[in-house]
């Protein structure tokens, strides 16, 4: 439950500062970016995702390390399931 | 056997080197007890068989950092008493769904007709509330500082969108009071701590300083890869050898020393510290958990549903408390692998993959499967 999932920011919504589209190993989902308000999020940034929220910015290299860790732990399927499980898109747009 | 594990690692050479360095630096006449506080670390340690890469006299003690494991059964029952009401949709993370209460698990209650849904994000619960304005949607919120900011932001969003039928049942707990309770407990002898990785990404490295300064115990905040953990253990051993006790940050690529300011702010806006909270195995710990501030009481499930606060003692033969305190190893519990398995957990430590008993159980079976 406390392992974090790495993803890359692929879309920022102008009208909505709360959310961004993230790509996790090819799957796209909306996540909340409110916890990184101070850090500032840019297109192409890599983040660690925990329960639907971006919790820290990381480098691409760290993202790859984290993905490898999930694979080694046998947790990558569960991580993908979790990301695909995010249903909270308030506007009903499918990610 | 050691090599068999090591070969799978990308950095196998570095790992062997680190392991040898640890061996070289330890005092062979001393028995070291190092606690990994975080359940994610417990999971990694078992999964990678790290104990096999350490000298015999370094013992890893599994700490209280699995939020599901430290939740007393009474809180589960309080939650389920809400879930049983017909106008309620009860939402919880997957781990929580299999935690036994006195009258069964959330999954079992769902089979009996309660509307209980598994979610992956607190925002999912809010969305369900928006979609079902005629029902009361309750989020069973759980987790340390890693998760609490996400609950906080979800509540702030609920206020912004003015969602009246969304309620949070907060079981959020704080890591530092738990460590303090362990340090103050008389049957405890820990020489150093592996600090949690992602919880510290929120609170930072600084808040651990009292452990080093006031209790004279070194702390190293660690990542989750085998090499991360071994390096952290090496850093702890070095500190002890040199008679230092400091807070060091092995995971500085993710953990800033001041933490995540926005996350701390959101947490502080929404939550206040409870005067005390009961932890499974550790008893009542003062100022160790979070509840909603009065300004948010219209979203507070404890206020709205007038939760009665039941207290349930664990099944007699279960030794979850001793395992949580690091006094017993999981397999030393009388129920381990017999009455209590991941399929039929008696205690919560057997539920979450981050619980010491489940991690140990899977590890033992994994090794049996490869014929060791
Ligand atoms: S084996 Fe089961 S009952 Fe025993 S300590 Fe572990 S979770 Fe508790």
Coordinates of C-alpha atoms and ligand atoms in Angstrom, one line a residue:
Chain A
X1 CA 0.0 0.0 0.0
X2 CA 2.9 2.4 0.6
X3 CA 4.9 1.6 -2.5
X4 CA 4.7 4.4 -5.1
X5 CA 4.2 4.1 -8.8
X6 CA 6.3 6.2 -11.3
X7 CA 4.6 8.0 -14.2
X8 CA 5.3 10.8 -16.6
X9 CA 3.2 13.9 -17.0
X10 CA 1.8 14.0 -20.5
X11 CA -0.9 16.6 -20.3
X12 CA -1.7 19.6 -18.1
X13 CA -5.2 21.0 -18.0
X14 CA -5.3 24.8 -18.3
X15 CA -8.6 25.2 -16.8
X16 CA -7.9 22.9 -13.8
X17 CA -4.9 23.2 -11.6
X18 CA -5.8 20.1 -9.6
X19 CA -5.2 17.4 -12.2
X20 CA -2.8 16.2 -14.9
X21 CA -2.7 13.3 -17.3
X22 CA 0.0 10.8 -16.5
X23 CA 1.4 7.9 -18.5
X24 CA 2.3 4.8 -16.5
X25 CA 3.9 2.2 -18.8
X26 CA 1.6 3.1 -21.6
X27 CA -1.6 3.6 -19.6
X28 CA -3.0 7.1 -19.3
X29 CA -4.9 8.3 -16.2
X30 CA -5.8 11.5 -14.6
X31 CA -4.1 12.1 -11.3
X32 CA -4.2 14.8 -8.7
X33 CA -1.1 17.1 -8.6
X34 CA -2.1 19.3 -5.7
X35 CA 0.6 18.0 -3.4
X36 CA 3.3 19.3 -5.8
X37 CA 1.9 22.8 -6.0
X38 CA 5.2 24.2 -4.5
X39 CA 7.4 22.2 -6.7
X40 CA 5.6 23.2 -9.9
X41 CA 4.8 20.5 -12.4
X42 CA 5.8 20.7 -16.1
X43 CA 5.0 18.6 -19.1
X44 CA 7.4 15.7 -19.3
X45 CA 8.1 15.6 -15.5
X46 CA 8.3 12.3 -13.8
X47 CA 6.5 11.8 -10.5
X48 CA 5.8 9.1 -7.9
X49 CA 2.1 8.4 -7.6
X50 CA 0.5 7.2 -4.4
X51 CA -3.3 6.6 -4.1
X52 CA -4.0 8.8 -7.1
X53 CA -1.8 11.7 -6.1
X54 CA 1.6 12.8 -7.3
X55 CA 3.7 12.8 -4.1
X56 CA 7.2 13.7 -5.3
X57 CA 9.1 14.6 -8.4
X58 CA 11.8 12.3 -9.5
X59 CA 14.2 12.0 -12.4
X60 CA 13.6 9.7 -15.3
X61 CA 16.4 7.4 -14.1
X62 CA 14.8 7.1 -10.7
X63 CA 11.5 6.4 -12.4
X64 CA 13.1 3.5 -14.3
X65 CA 14.6 2.2 -11.0
X66 CA 11.3 2.4 -9.3
X67 CA 9.6 0.4 -12.2
X68 CA 12.3 -2.2 -11.9
X69 CA 11.8 -2.4 -8.2
X70 CA 8.1 -3.0 -8.8
X71 CA 8.9 -5.8 -11.2
X72 CA 11.4 -7.4 -8.9
X73 CA 8.9 -7.3 -6.1
X74 CA 6.3 -8.9 -8.3
X75 CA 4.1 -5.8 -7.8
X76 CA 4.0 -4.3 -11.3
X77 CA 0.6 -5.9 -12.2
X78 CA -0.9 -4.7 -9.0
X79 CA 0.5 -1.2 -9.6
X80 CA -1.0 -1.1 -13.1
X81 CA -4.3 -2.4 -11.7
X82 CA -4.2 0.4 -9.2
X83 CA -3.6 3.0 -11.8
X84 CA -6.4 1.7 -14.0
X85 CA -8.6 1.6 -10.9
X86 CA -8.6 5.4 -10.5
X87 CA -12.2 6.3 -11.3
X88 CA -12.3 9.8 -10.0
X89 CA -12.3 11.8 -13.2
X90 CA -14.9 14.3 -12.2
X91 CA -15.7 15.3 -15.8
X92 CA -16.2 11.7 -16.9
X93 CA -13.6 11.9 -19.6
X94 CA -12.0 8.5 -20.0
X95 CA -8.2 8.5 -19.7
Chain B
X1 CA 22.1 -19.9 -1.1
X2 CA 23.2 -16.3 -0.8
X3 CA 24.6 -16.2 -4.3
X4 CA 21.4 -17.6 -5.7
X5 CA 19.5 -14.5 -4.5
X6 CA 22.2 -12.1 -5.4
X7 CA 22.5 -13.2 -9.0
X8 CA 19.0 -11.8 -9.7
X9 CA 20.0 -8.3 -8.8
X10 CA 21.3 -5.8 -11.3
X11 CA 23.9 -4.6 -8.9
X12 CA 25.0 -8.0 -7.7
X13 CA 28.6 -7.0 -7.4
X14 CA 27.8 -3.8 -5.4
X15 CA 25.5 -5.8 -3.3
X16 CA 28.1 -8.4 -2.4
X17 CA 30.6 -5.6 -1.7
X18 CA 28.2 -3.8 0.6
X19 CA 27.4 -7.0 2.3
X20 CA 31.1 -7.8 2.8
X21 CA 31.7 -4.3 4.1
X22 CA 28.9 -4.7 6.7
X23 CA 30.5 -8.0 7.8
X24 CA 33.9 -6.3 8.1
X25 CA 32.6 -3.5 10.2
X26 CA 30.4 -5.2 12.7
X27 CA 31.6 -6.1 16.1
X28 CA 31.4 -9.9 16.2
X29 CA 30.7 -9.9 19.9
X30 CA 27.7 -7.7 19.7
X31 CA 24.1 -8.6 18.7
X32 CA 22.7 -5.7 16.6
X33 CA 18.9 -5.1 16.5
X34 CA 17.9 -2.8 13.6
X35 CA 14.3 -1.9 13.2
X36 CA 12.8 -1.2 9.8
X37 CA 9.9 1.0 10.7
X38 CA 8.1 0.8 7.4
X39 CA 5.9 -2.1 6.1
X40 CA 7.2 -1.5 2.5
X41 CA 10.7 -2.2 3.8
X42 CA 9.5 -5.3 5.6
X43 CA 8.1 -6.5 2.3
X44 CA 11.3 -5.8 0.4
X45 CA 13.5 -7.4 3.0
X46 CA 11.6 -10.7 2.9
X47 CA 11.1 -10.6 -0.8
X48 CA 14.8 -10.2 -1.5
X49 CA 15.9 -12.4 1.4
X50 CA 18.1 -9.6 2.7
X51 CA 18.6 -11.3 6.0
X52 CA 20.7 -13.9 4.2
X53 CA 23.1 -11.2 3.1
X54 CA 23.7 -10.0 6.6
X55 CA 26.0 -11.4 9.3
X56 CA 24.2 -13.5 11.9
X57 CA 24.6 -10.9 14.6
X58 CA 22.5 -8.3 12.7
X59 CA 18.8 -8.9 13.4
X60 CA 16.2 -7.0 11.5
X61 CA 13.2 -6.2 13.7
X62 CA 10.0 -5.5 11.9
X63 CA 8.4 -2.2 13.0
X64 CA 4.8 -0.9 13.2
X65 CA 4.8 0.8 9.8
X66 CA 1.9 -1.1 8.2
X67 CA -1.2 1.0 8.8
X68 CA -3.6 -1.9 8.4
X69 CA -1.6 -4.0 10.9
X70 CA -1.7 -1.5 13.7
X71 CA -5.4 -0.8 13.5
X72 CA -7.2 -2.2 16.5
X73 CA -10.1 -4.5 15.7
X74 CA -12.5 -2.1 17.4
X75 CA -11.9 0.6 14.8
X76 CA -12.7 -2.0 12.1
X77 CA -16.0 -2.8 13.9
X78 CA -16.8 0.9 14.2
X79 CA -16.4 1.3 10.5
X80 CA -18.4 -1.8 9.7
X81 CA -21.3 -0.6 11.9
X82 CA -21.5 2.4 9.6
X83 CA -21.2 0.2 6.5
X84 CA -24.2 -1.8 7.7
X85 CA -26.6 1.1 7.4
X86 CA -28.8 0.9 4.3
X87 CA -28.2 4.4 3.0
X88 CA -24.4 4.1 3.1
X89 CA -21.9 3.3 0.5
X90 CA -18.7 2.3 2.3
X91 CA -15.4 2.6 0.5
X92 CA -12.0 1.2 1.4
X93 CA -8.6 0.3 0.0
X94 CA -8.1 -3.3 -1.0
X95 CA -6.0 -4.2 2.0
X96 CA -8.7 -3.1 4.4
X97 CA -11.3 -5.3 2.6
X98 CA -9.8 -8.5 4.1
X99 CA -9.1 -7.3 7.7
X100 CA -11.2 -9.3 10.1
X101 CA -13.5 -7.4 12.6
X102 CA -15.4 -9.1 15.3
X103 CA -18.2 -9.9 12.9
X104 CA -16.2 -10.6 9.8
X105 CA -14.3 -8.7 7.1
X106 CA -15.7 -6.0 4.9
X107 CA -15.7 -8.5 2.0
X108 CA -17.9 -10.9 4.1
X109 CA -20.2 -8.1 5.1
X110 CA -20.5 -7.2 1.4
X111 CA -21.5 -10.7 0.6
X112 CA -24.3 -10.3 3.1
X113 CA -25.6 -7.3 1.2
X114 CA -23.8 -4.2 2.5
X115 CA -22.8 -1.7 -0.2
X116 CA -19.0 -1.9 0.3
X117 CA -16.7 -0.8 -2.6
X118 CA -13.0 -1.2 -3.1
X119 CA -11.2 2.0 -4.2
X120 CA -7.7 2.8 -5.2
X121 CA -7.8 6.5 -4.3
X122 CA -9.7 8.7 -1.8
X123 CA -10.8 10.7 -4.8
X124 CA -12.7 7.6 -6.0
X125 CA -14.8 7.8 -2.9
X126 CA -15.5 11.5 -3.5
X127 CA -16.5 10.7 -7.1
X128 CA -18.9 8.0 -5.9
X129 CA -20.5 10.6 -3.6
X130 CA -20.9 13.0 -6.5
X131 CA -22.5 10.3 -8.6
X132 CA -24.8 9.1 -5.8
X133 CA -26.2 12.3 -4.1
X134 CA -29.0 10.2 -2.5
X135 CA -26.6 8.0 -0.5
X136 CA -24.0 8.7 2.2
X137 CA -20.6 7.8 1.0
X138 CA -18.0 7.0 3.6
X139 CA -14.3 6.8 3.1
X140 CA -12.5 4.5 5.5
X141 CA -9.3 6.6 5.5
X142 CA -6.1 4.8 6.6
X143 CA -2.4 5.3 6.4
X144 CA 0.5 7.2 7.8
X145 CA 1.8 10.6 6.6
X146 CA 2.2 9.1 3.2
X147 CA -1.5 8.9 2.7
X148 CA -3.0 11.5 5.0
X149 CA -2.2 14.5 2.7
X150 CA -4.2 12.8 -0.1
X151 CA -7.2 12.4 2.2
X152 CA -6.7 16.0 3.2
X153 CA -6.8 17.2 -0.4
X154 CA -9.8 15.1 -1.1
X155 CA -11.6 16.8 1.7
X156 CA -10.6 20.2 0.5
X157 CA -11.9 19.2 -2.9
X158 CA -15.2 18.0 -1.3
X159 CA -15.5 21.4 0.4
X160 CA -14.7 23.3 -2.8
X161 CA -17.3 21.3 -4.8
X162 CA -19.7 21.4 -1.9
X163 CA -20.4 17.7 -1.7
X164 CA -22.6 17.2 1.4
X165 CA -23.0 13.4 1.3
X166 CA -19.2 12.6 1.5
X167 CA -17.8 11.5 4.9
X168 CA -14.4 10.6 6.1
X169 CA -13.7 8.0 8.8
X170 CA -10.2 8.9 9.7
X171 CA -7.8 6.2 10.9
X172 CA -4.7 8.1 9.9
X173 CA -1.8 7.6 12.3
X174 CA 1.6 9.3 12.8
X175 CA 4.9 7.6 12.5
X176 CA 6.9 9.6 15.1
X177 CA 4.8 8.9 18.2
X178 CA 4.9 5.2 17.3
X179 CA 8.7 5.2 17.2
X180 CA 8.7 7.2 20.5
X181 CA 6.4 4.6 22.1
X182 CA 8.8 1.8 21.0
X183 CA 11.8 3.7 22.3
X184 CA 10.0 4.2 25.6
X185 CA 8.8 0.7 26.0
X186 CA 10.7 -1.3 28.6
X187 CA 11.0 -4.6 26.7
X188 CA 12.7 -2.9 23.8
X189 CA 16.3 -2.9 22.7
X190 CA 16.7 -1.4 19.3
X191 CA 20.2 -0.2 18.2
X192 CA 19.1 1.8 15.2
X193 CA 16.3 2.6 12.8
X194 CA 15.8 2.3 9.0
X195 CA 13.5 5.2 8.5
X196 CA 10.6 5.0 6.1
X197 CA 11.0 6.2 2.5
X198 CA 7.7 7.5 1.3
X199 CA 6.4 8.7 4.6
X200 CA 9.5 10.7 4.9
X201 CA 9.0 12.2 1.5
X202 CA 6.1 14.0 3.2
X203 CA 7.5 14.8 6.7
X204 CA 11.2 15.1 5.6
X205 CA 14.3 13.9 7.4
X206 CA 14.5 16.5 10.2
X207 CA 11.6 15.3 12.4
X208 CA 13.6 12.2 13.2
X209 CA 16.3 14.1 15.0
X210 CA 14.9 13.6 18.5
X211 CA 15.7 9.9 18.0
X212 CA 19.3 10.6 17.4
X213 CA 19.7 13.4 19.9
X214 CA 17.5 12.4 22.8
X215 CA 17.7 8.6 22.5
X216 CA 21.1 8.3 21.0
X217 CA 19.9 6.0 18.3
X218 CA 21.0 6.4 14.6
X219 CA 18.4 6.7 11.9
X220 CA 19.0 6.2 8.2
X221 CA 16.1 6.9 5.8
X222 CA 16.1 4.3 3.1
X223 CA 14.9 3.5 -0.4
X224 CA 13.3 0.1 -1.2
X225 CA 15.8 -1.6 -3.5
X226 CA 18.0 -4.3 -2.1
X227 CA 21.0 -2.1 -2.5
X228 CA 19.3 0.9 -0.9
X229 CA 18.5 -1.2 2.2
X230 CA 22.0 -2.7 2.4
X231 CA 23.6 0.7 2.1
X232 CA 21.3 2.0 4.8
X233 CA 22.3 -0.9 7.1
X234 CA 25.9 -0.2 6.3
X235 CA 25.5 3.5 7.2
X236 CA 23.9 2.5 10.5
X237 CA 26.7 0.1 11.3
X238 CA 29.3 2.8 10.5
X239 CA 27.5 5.3 12.8
X240 CA 27.5 2.8 15.6
X241 CA 31.1 1.8 15.1
X242 CA 32.1 5.5 15.2
X243 CA 29.9 6.1 18.2
X244 CA 27.7 8.6 16.3
X245 CA 23.9 8.9 16.3
X246 CA 22.7 11.0 13.5
X247 CA 19.9 11.2 11.0
X248 CA 21.2 10.3 7.6
X249 CA 19.2 10.2 4.4
X250 CA 20.1 7.4 2.0
X251 CA 17.0 8.1 -0.1
X252 CA 17.7 11.8 -0.6
X253 CA 16.7 11.4 -4.3
X254 CA 13.1 11.3 -3.1
X255 CA 13.2 12.6 0.5
X256 CA 13.9 16.3 0.9
X257 CA 15.1 17.2 4.4
X258 CA 12.1 19.6 4.9
X259 CA 9.6 17.2 3.4
X260 CA 6.7 18.2 1.1
X261 CA 5.5 21.7 2.2
X262 CA 2.2 21.5 0.2
X263 CA 1.4 18.1 1.7
X264 CA 2.1 19.2 5.2
X265 CA 0.0 22.3 4.8
X266 CA -3.0 20.4 3.4
X267 CA -2.7 17.9 6.3
X268 CA -2.5 20.7 8.8
X269 CA -5.5 22.5 7.4
X270 CA -7.8 19.5 7.6
X271 CA -6.5 17.4 10.5
X272 CA -5.7 17.9 14.2
X273 CA -3.9 15.5 16.4
X274 CA -6.0 13.3 18.6
X275 CA -5.1 13.3 22.3
X276 CA -4.6 9.6 22.1
X277 CA -5.4 6.6 19.9
X278 CA -5.2 2.9 20.3
X279 CA -2.7 0.9 18.3
X280 CA -2.8 -2.8 18.0
X281 CA 0.0 -4.3 20.0
X282 CA 1.3 -0.9 21.3
X283 CA -1.8 0.1 23.3
X284 CA -2.9 3.8 23.6
X285 CA -0.3 6.3 22.3
X286 CA -0.8 9.9 23.0
X287 CA -0.9 12.4 20.1
X288 CA -0.4 9.6 17.6
X289 CA -3.3 9.9 15.2
X290 CA -5.3 12.4 13.2
X291 CA -8.9 13.4 13.2
X292 CA -10.8 16.1 11.3
X293 CA -10.7 19.6 12.6
X294 CA -14.0 21.0 13.9
X295 CA -14.3 23.1 10.7
X296 CA -14.7 19.9 8.8
X297 CA -17.1 18.2 11.1
X298 CA -19.9 18.1 8.5
X299 CA -17.7 15.6 6.6
X300 CA -16.6 13.7 9.7
X301 CA -18.1 10.2 9.8
X302 CA -17.3 10.0 13.5
X303 CA -19.5 13.0 14.2
X304 CA -22.3 12.2 11.7
X305 CA -22.7 8.6 12.6
X306 CA -21.9 9.0 16.3
X307 CA -19.4 6.1 16.2
X308 CA -19.6 4.3 19.5
X309 CA -15.9 3.4 19.9
X310 CA -16.0 -0.3 20.5
X311 CA -13.0 -2.0 22.0
X312 CA -12.4 -5.6 21.1
X313 CA -9.5 -7.7 22.4
X314 CA -7.7 -9.8 19.8
X315 CA -8.3 -13.6 19.8
X316 CA -6.4 -15.1 22.7
X317 CA -3.9 -17.3 20.8
X318 CA -3.0 -14.6 18.4
X319 CA 0.3 -12.9 19.2
X320 CA 0.1 -10.0 16.8
X321 CA 1.1 -7.6 19.6
X322 CA 4.3 -9.3 20.3
X323 CA 5.2 -9.6 16.6
X324 CA 4.4 -5.9 16.1
X325 CA 6.7 -4.9 19.0
X326 CA 9.5 -7.1 17.6
X327 CA 9.5 -9.4 20.6
X328 CA 8.4 -12.4 18.6
X329 CA 9.2 -13.4 15.0
X330 CA 6.1 -14.1 12.9
X331 CA 6.7 -17.8 12.8
X332 CA 6.9 -18.0 16.5
X333 CA 3.2 -17.1 16.8
X334 CA 1.2 -20.2 17.7
X335 CA -1.3 -19.6 14.9
X336 CA 1.2 -18.8 12.1
X337 CA 0.7 -20.9 9.0
X338 CA -1.9 -23.0 10.8
X339 CA -5.1 -21.2 11.8
X340 CA -3.7 -17.9 10.4
X341 CA -2.7 -17.7 6.7
X342 CA -3.1 -15.0 4.1
X343 CA -6.2 -16.8 2.8
X344 CA -7.7 -16.9 6.3
X345 CA -6.0 -14.2 8.4
X346 CA -6.7 -14.1 12.1
X347 CA -4.7 -10.9 12.6
X348 CA -4.1 -8.0 10.3
X349 CA -0.4 -8.7 10.0
X350 CA -1.4 -11.6 7.8
X351 CA -3.5 -9.4 5.5
X352 CA -1.5 -6.7 3.9
X353 CA 1.6 -7.7 1.9
X354 CA 3.4 -5.2 4.1
X355 CA 2.4 -7.0 7.3
X356 CA 5.3 -8.9 8.8
X357 CA 3.4 -12.2 9.0
X358 CA 2.2 -12.1 5.4
X359 CA 5.7 -11.1 4.2
X360 CA 7.2 -13.9 6.2
X361 CA 4.6 -16.4 5.0
X362 CA 5.1 -15.6 1.3
X363 CA 8.8 -15.6 1.7
X364 CA 8.9 -19.1 3.3
X365 CA 6.6 -20.4 0.6
X366 CA 8.6 -18.8 -2.2
X367 CA 11.7 -20.5 -0.9
X368 CA 9.9 -23.9 -0.6
X369 CA 8.7 -23.5 -4.1
X370 CA 12.3 -23.1 -5.5
X371 CA 13.3 -26.1 -3.4
X372 CA 15.5 -24.6 -0.7
Ligands
LIG1 S1 0.3 -15.3 12.6 FE1 -1.7 -14.3 12.5 S2 -2.3 -14.3 14.7 FE2 -0.1 -14.7 14.7 S3 0.8 -12.7 14.9 FE3 0.7 -13.1 12.7 S4 -1.2 -12.1 12.1 FE4 -1.3 -12.3 14.3

